[in-house]
Coordinates of N, CA, C and O and ligand atoms in Angstrom, one line a residue:
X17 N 7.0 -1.5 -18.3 CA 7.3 -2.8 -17.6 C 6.1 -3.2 -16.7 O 5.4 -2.4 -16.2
X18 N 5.9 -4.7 -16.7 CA 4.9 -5.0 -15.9 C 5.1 -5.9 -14.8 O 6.1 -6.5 -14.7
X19 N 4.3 -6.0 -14.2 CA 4.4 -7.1 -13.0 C 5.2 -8.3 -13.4 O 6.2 -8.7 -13.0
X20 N 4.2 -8.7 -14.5 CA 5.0 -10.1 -15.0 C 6.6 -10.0 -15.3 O 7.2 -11.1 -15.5
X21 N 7.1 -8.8 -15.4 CA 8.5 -9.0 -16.0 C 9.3 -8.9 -14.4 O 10.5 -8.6 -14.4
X22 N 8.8 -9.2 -13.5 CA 9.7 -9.8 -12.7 C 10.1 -11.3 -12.4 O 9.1 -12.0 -12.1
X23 N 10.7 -11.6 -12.5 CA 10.7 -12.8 -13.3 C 12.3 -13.4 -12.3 O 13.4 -13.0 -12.3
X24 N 11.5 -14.5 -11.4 CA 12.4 -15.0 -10.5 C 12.1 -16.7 -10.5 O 11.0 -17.2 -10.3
X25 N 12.9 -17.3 -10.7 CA 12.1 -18.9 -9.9 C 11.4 -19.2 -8.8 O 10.5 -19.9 -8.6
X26 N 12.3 -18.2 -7.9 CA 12.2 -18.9 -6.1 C 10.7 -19.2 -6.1 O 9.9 -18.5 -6.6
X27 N 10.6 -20.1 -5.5 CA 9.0 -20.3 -5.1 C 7.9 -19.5 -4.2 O 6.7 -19.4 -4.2
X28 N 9.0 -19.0 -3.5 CA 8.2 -17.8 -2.8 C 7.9 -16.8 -3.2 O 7.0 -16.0 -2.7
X29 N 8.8 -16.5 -4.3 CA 8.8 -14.9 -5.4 C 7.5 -15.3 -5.9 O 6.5 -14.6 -5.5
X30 N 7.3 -16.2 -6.6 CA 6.2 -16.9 -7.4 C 5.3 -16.4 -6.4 O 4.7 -15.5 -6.8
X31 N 5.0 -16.7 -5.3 CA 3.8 -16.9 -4.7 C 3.5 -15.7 -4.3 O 2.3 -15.3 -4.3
X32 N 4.7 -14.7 -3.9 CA 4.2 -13.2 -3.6 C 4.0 -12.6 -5.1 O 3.7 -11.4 -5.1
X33 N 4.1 -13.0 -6.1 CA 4.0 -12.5 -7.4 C 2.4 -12.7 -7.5 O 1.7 -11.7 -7.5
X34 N 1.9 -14.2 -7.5 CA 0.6 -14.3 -7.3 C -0.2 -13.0 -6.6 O -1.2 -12.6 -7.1
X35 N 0.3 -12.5 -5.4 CA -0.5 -12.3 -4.4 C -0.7 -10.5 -4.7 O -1.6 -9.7 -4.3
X36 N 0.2 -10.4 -5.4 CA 0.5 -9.0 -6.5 C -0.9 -8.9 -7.8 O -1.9 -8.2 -8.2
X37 N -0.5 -9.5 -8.0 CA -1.7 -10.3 -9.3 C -3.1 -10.5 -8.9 O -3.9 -9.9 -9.5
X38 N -3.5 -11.2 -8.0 CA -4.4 -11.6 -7.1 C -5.0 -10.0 -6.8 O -6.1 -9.8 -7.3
X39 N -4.6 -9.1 -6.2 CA -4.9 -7.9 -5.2 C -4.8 -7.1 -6.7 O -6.0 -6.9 -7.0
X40 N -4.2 -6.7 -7.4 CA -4.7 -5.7 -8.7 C -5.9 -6.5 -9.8 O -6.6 -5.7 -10.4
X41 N -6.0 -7.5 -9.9 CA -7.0 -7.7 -10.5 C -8.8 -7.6 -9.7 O -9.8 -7.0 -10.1
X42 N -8.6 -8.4 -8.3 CA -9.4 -7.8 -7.5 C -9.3 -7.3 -5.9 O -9.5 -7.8 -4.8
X43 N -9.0 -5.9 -6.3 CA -8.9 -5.0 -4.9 C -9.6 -5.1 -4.0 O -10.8 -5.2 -4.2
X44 N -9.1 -5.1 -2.9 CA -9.9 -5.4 -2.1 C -10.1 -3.9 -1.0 O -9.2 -3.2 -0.4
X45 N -11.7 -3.8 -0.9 CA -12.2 -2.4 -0.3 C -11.6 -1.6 -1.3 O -10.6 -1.0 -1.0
X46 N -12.2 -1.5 -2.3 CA -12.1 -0.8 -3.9 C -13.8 -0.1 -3.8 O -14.9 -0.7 -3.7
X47 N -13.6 1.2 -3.8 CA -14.5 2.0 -3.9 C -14.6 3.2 -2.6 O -13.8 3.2 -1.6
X48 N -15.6 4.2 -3.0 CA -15.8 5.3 -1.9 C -16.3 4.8 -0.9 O -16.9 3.7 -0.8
X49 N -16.0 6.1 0.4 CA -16.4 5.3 1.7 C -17.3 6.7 2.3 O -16.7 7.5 2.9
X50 N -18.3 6.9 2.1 CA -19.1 7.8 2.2 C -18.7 8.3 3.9 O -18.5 9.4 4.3
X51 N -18.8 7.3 4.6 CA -18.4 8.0 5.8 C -17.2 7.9 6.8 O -17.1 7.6 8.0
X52 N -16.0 8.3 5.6 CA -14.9 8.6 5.9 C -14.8 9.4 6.6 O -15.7 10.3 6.4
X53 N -13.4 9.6 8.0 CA -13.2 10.7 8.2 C -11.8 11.8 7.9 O -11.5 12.9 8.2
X54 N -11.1 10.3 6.8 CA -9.8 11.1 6.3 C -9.3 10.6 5.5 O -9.0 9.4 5.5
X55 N -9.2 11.4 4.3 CA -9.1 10.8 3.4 C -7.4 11.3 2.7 O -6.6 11.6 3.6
X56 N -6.9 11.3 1.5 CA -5.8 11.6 1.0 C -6.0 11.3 -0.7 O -6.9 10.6 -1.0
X57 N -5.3 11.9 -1.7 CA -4.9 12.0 -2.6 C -3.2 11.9 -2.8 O -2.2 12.6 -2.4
X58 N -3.4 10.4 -3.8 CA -2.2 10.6 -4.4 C -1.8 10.3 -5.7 O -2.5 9.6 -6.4
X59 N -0.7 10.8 -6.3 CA -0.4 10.7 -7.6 C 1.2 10.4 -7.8 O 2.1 10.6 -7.1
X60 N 1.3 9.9 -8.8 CA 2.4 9.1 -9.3 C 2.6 9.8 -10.8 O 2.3 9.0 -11.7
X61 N 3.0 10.8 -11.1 CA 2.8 10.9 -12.2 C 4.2 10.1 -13.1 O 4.1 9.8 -14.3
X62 N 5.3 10.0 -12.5 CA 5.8 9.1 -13.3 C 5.4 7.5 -14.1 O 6.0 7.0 -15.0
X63 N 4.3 7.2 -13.4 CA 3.8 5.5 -14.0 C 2.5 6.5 -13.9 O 1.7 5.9 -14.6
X64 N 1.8 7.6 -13.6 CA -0.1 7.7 -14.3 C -0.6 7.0 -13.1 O -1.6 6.3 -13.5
X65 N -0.4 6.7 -11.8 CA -1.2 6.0 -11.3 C -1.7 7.2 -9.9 O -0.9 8.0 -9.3
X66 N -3.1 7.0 -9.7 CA -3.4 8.0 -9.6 C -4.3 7.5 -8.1 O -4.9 6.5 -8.4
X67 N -4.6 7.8 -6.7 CA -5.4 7.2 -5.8 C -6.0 8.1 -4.9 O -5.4 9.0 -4.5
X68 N -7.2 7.9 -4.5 CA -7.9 8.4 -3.0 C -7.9 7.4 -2.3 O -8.2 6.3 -2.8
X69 N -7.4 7.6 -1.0 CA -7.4 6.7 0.0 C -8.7 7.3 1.3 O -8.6 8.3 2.0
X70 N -9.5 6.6 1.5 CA -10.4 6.6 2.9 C -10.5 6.1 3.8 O -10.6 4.9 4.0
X71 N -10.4 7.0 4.7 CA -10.1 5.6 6.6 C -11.4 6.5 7.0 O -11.7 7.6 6.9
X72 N -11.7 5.8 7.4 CA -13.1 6.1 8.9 C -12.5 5.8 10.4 O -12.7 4.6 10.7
X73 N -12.1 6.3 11.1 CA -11.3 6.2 12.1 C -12.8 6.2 13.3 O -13.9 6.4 12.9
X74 N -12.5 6.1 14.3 CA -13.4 6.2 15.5 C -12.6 6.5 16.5 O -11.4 6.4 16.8
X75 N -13.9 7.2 17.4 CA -13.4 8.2 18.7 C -12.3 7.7 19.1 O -11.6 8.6 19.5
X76 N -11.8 6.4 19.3 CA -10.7 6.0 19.7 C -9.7 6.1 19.3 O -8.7 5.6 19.9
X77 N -9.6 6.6 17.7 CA -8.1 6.6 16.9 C -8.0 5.0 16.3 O -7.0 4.6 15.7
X78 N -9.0 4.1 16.4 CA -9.3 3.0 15.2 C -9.5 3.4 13.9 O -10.2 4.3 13.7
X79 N -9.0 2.8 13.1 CA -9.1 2.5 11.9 C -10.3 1.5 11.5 O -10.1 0.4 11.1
X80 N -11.7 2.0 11.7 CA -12.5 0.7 11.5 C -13.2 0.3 9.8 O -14.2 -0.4 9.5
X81 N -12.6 1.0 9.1 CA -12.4 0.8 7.9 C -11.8 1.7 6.8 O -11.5 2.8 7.3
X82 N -11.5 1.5 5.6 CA -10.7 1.6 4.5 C -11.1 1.1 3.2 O -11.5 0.0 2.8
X83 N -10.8 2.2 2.5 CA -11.3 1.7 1.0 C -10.3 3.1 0.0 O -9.8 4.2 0.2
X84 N -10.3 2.5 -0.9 CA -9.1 3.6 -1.9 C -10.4 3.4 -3.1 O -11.3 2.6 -3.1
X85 N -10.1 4.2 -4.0 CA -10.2 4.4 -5.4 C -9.3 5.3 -6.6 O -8.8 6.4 -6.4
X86 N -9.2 4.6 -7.9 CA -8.3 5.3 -8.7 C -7.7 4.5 -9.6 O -7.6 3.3 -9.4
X87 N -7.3 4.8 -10.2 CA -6.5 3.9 -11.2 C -4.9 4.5 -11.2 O -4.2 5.5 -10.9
X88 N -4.5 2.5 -11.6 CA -2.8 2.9 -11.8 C -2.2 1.6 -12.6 O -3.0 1.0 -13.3
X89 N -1.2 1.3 -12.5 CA -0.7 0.3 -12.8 C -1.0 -0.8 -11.6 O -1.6 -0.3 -10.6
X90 N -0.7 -2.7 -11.5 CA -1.0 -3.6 -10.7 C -0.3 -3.4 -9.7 O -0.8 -3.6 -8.6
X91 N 1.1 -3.0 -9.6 CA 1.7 -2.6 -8.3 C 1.0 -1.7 -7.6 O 0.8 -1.9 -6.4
X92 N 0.4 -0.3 -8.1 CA -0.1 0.6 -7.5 C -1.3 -0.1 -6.8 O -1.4 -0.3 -5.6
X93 N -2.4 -0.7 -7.7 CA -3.4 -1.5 -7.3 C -3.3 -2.0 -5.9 O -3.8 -1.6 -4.8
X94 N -2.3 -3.2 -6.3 CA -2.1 -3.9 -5.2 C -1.4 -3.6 -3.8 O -1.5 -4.4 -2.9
X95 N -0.8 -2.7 -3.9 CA 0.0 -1.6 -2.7 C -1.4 -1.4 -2.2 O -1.7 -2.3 -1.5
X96 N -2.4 -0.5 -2.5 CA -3.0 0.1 -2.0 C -4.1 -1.1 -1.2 O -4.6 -1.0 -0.1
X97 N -4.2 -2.1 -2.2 CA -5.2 -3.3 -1.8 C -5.0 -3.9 -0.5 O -5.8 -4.2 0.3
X98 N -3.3 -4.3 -0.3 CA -2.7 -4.8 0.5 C -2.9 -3.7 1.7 O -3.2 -4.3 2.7
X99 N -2.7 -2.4 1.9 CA -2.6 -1.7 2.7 C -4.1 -1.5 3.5 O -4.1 -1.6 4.7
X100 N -5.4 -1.2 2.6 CA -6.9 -1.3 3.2 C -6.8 -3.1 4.1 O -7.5 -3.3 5.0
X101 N -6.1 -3.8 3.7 CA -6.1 -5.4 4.3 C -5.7 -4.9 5.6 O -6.4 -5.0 6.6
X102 N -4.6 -4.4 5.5 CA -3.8 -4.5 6.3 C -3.7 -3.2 7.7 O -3.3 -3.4 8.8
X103 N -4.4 -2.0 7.2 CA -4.8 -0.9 8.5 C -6.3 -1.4 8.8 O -6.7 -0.7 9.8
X104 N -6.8 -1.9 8.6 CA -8.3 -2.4 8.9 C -8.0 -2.7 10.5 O -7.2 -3.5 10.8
X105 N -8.9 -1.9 11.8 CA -8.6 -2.7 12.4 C -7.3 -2.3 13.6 O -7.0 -2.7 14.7
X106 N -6.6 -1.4 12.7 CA -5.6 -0.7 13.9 C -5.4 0.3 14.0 O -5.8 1.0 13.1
X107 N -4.7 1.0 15.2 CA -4.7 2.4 15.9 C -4.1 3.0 14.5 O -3.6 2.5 13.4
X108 N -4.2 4.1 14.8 CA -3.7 5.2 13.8 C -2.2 5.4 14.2 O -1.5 5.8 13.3
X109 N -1.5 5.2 15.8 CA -0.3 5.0 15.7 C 0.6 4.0 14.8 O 1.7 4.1 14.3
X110 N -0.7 2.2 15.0 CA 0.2 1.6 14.4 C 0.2 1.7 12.9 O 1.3 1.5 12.3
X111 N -0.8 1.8 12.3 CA -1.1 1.9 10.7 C 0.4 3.1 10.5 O 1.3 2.6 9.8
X112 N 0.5 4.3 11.0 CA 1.6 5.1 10.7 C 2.9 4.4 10.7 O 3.6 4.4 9.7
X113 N 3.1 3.8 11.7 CA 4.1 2.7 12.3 C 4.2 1.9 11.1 O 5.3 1.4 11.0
X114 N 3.5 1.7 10.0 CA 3.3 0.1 9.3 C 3.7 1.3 7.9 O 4.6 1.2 7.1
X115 N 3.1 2.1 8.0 CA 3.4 3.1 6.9 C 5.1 3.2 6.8 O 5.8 2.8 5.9
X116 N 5.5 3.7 7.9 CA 7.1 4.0 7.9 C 7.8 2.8 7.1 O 8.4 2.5 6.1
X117 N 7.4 2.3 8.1 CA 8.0 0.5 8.0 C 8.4 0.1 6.5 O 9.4 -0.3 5.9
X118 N 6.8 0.4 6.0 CA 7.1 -0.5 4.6 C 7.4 0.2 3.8 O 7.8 -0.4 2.8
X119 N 7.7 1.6 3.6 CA 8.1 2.7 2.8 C 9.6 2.6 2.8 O 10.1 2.7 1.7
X120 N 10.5 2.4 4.3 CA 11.8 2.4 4.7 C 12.0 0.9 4.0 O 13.1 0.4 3.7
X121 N 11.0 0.4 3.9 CA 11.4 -1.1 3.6 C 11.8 -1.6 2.3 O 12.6 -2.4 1.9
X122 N 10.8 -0.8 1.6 CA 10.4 -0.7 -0.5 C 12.0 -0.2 -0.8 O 12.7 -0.8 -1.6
X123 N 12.6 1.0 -0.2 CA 13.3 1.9 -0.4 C 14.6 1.3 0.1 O 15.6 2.0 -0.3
X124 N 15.0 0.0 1.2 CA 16.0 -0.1 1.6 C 15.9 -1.2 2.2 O 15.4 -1.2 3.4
X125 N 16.2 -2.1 1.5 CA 16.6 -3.7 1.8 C 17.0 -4.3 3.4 O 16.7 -5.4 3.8
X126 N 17.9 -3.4 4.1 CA 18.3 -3.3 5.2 C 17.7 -2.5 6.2 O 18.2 -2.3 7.3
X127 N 16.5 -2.1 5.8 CA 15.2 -1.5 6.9 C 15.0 -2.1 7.9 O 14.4 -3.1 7.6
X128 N 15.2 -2.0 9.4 CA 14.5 -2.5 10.5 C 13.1 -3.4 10.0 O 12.1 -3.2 9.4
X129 N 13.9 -4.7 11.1 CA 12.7 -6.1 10.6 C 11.4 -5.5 11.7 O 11.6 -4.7 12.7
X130 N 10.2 -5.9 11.4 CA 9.3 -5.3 12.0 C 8.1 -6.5 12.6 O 7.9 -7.5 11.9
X131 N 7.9 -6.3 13.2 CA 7.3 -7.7 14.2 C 5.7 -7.7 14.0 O 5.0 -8.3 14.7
X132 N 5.4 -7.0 12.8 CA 3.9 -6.9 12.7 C 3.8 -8.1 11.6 O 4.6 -8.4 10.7
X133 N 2.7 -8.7 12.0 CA 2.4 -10.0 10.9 C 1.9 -9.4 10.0 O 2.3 -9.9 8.9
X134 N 1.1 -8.4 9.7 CA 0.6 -7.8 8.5 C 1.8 -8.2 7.6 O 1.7 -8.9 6.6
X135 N 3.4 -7.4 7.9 CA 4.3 -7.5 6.8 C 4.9 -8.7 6.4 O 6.1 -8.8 6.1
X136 N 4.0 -9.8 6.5 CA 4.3 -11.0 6.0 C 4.0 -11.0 4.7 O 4.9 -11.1 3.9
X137 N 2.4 -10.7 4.3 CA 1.7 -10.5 3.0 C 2.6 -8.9 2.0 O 2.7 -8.5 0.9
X138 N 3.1 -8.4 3.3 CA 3.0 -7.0 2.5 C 5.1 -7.4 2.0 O 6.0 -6.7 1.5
X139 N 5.1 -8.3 2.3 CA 6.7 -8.6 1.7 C 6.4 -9.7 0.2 O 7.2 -10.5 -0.3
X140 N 5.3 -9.4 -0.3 CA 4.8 -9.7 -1.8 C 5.3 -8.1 -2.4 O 6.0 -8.2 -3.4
X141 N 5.1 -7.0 -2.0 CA 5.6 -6.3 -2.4 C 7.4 -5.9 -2.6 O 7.8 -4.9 -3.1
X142 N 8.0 -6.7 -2.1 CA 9.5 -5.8 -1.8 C 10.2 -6.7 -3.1 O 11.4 -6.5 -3.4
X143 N 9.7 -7.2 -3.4 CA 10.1 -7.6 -5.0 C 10.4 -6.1 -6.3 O 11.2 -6.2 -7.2
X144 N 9.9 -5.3 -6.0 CA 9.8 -3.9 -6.6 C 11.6 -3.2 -6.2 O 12.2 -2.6 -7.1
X145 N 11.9 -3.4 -5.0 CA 13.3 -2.7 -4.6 C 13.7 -3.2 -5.7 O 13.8 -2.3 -6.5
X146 N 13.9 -4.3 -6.4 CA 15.0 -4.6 -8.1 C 14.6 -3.3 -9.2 O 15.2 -3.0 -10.2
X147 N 13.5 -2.8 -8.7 CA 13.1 -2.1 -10.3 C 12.5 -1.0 -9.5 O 11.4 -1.0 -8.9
X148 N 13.8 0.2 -9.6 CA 13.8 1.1 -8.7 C 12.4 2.4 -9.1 O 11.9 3.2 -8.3
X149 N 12.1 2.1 -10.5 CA 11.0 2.7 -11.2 C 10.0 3.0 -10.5 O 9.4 4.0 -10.3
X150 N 9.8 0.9 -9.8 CA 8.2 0.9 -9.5 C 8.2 1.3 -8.0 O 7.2 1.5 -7.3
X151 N 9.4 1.3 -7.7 CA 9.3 1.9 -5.8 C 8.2 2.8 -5.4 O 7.6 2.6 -4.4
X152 N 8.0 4.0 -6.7 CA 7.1 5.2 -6.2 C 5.6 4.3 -6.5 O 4.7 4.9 -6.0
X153 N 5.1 2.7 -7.3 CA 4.4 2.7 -7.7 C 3.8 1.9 -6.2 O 2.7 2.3 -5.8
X154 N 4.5 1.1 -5.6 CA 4.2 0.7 -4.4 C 4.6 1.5 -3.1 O 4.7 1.0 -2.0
X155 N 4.7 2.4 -3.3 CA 4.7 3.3 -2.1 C 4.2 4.0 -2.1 O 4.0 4.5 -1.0
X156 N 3.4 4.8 -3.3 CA 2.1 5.4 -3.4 C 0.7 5.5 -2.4 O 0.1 6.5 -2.1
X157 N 0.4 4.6 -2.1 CA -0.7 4.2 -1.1 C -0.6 4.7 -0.1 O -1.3 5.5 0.5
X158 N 0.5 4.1 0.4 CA 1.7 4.5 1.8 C 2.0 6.2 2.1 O 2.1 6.6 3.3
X159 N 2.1 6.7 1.3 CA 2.2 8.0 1.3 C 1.0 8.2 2.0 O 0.7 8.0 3.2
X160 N 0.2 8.6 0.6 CA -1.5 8.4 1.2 C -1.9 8.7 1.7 O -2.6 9.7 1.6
X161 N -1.6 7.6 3.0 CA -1.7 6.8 4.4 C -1.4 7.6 5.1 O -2.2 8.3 5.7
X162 N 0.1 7.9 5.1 CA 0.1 9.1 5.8 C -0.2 10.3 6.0 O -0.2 11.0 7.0
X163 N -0.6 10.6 4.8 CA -1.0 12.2 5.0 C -2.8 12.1 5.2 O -3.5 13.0 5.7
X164 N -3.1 11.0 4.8 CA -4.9 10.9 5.5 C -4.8 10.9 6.8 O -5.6 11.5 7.5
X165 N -3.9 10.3 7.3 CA -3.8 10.4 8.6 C -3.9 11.4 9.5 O -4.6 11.6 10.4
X166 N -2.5 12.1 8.9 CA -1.9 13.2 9.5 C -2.9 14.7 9.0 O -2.6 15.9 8.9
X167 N -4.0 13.9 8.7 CA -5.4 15.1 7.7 C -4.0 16.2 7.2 O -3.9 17.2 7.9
X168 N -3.1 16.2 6.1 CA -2.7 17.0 5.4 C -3.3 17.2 4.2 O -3.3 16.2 3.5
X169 N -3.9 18.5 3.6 CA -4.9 19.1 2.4 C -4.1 18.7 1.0 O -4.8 18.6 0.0
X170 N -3.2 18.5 0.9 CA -2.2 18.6 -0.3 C -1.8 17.5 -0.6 O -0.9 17.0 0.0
X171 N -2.3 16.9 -1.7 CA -2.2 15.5 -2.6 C -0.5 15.1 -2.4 O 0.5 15.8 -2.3
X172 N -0.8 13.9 -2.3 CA 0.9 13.4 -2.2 C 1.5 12.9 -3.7 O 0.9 12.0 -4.4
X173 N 2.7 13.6 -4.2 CA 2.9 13.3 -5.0 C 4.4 12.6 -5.0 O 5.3 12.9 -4.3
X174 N 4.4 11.7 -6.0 CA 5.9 11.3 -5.6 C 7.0 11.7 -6.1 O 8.1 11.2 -6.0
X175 N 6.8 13.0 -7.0 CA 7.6 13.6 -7.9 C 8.1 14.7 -6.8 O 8.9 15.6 -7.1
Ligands
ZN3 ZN1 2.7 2.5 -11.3

């Protein structure tokens, strides 16, 4: 199954479909980050999609940059693309914070609404809760995220 076979009229589906499309064809902060200070491994082996995630955090617990590499399917892509957009730039509390959020969110429709603007762009992803498959494919990153954070040694897998 691919991105494209989500298949809705609403005009806004359309537009976060775009924005799905847009972010897996060109990722953004796609590549190694030589002077990371935490990184993570994850794997999806149900969809093959496969990721390193890099944050460079600073003495302060900033996130002052982010970059993943790896291959997967365009949801995996763009999960992860959307997420380097989106922790760029914040504490390590709230990036965790944004992690929970969108994970409780992929996974359950009725997830506490969350007052960060980031999850404006990142509700291009909640199109995925219909196709319960690709949940692990956009939450992949997310995982990640957390365990780069939380510097845990053991690849996240979603199996
Ligand atoms: Zn996938």
């Amino acid at each position: 199954m691919s991105v494209a076979s989500i298949n809705n009229s609403d005009e806004l589906k359309d537009l976060y479909r775009e924005l799905i499309l847009d972010h897996s064809r060109n990722p953004r902060h796609f590549g190694k980050l030589p002077e990371a200070t935490h990184s993570a491994d994850g794997i999806n082996p149900l969809c093959g999609d496969k990721l390193r995630l890099y944050l460079q955090l600073d003495p302060s617990d900033c996130i002052t940059d982010a970059r993943f590499e790896g291959s997967g399917c365009a949801i995996s892509v763009a999960s992860a693309s959307l997420l380097t957009d989106a922790v760029i730039g914040k504490s390590r509390t709230a990036a965790l914070e944004l992690a929970n959020t969108v994970n409780a969110r992929l996974s359950d429709s009725t997830a506490a609404q969350h007052a960060d603007p980031d999850l404006e762009k990142l509700r291009a992803l909640d199109g995925v809760r219909e196709f319960p498959a690709r949940v692990k494919c956009a939450t992949l990153a997310w995982h990640a995220l957390n365990s780069a954070i939380n510097q845990q040694s053991t690849p996240v897998s979603t199996e």
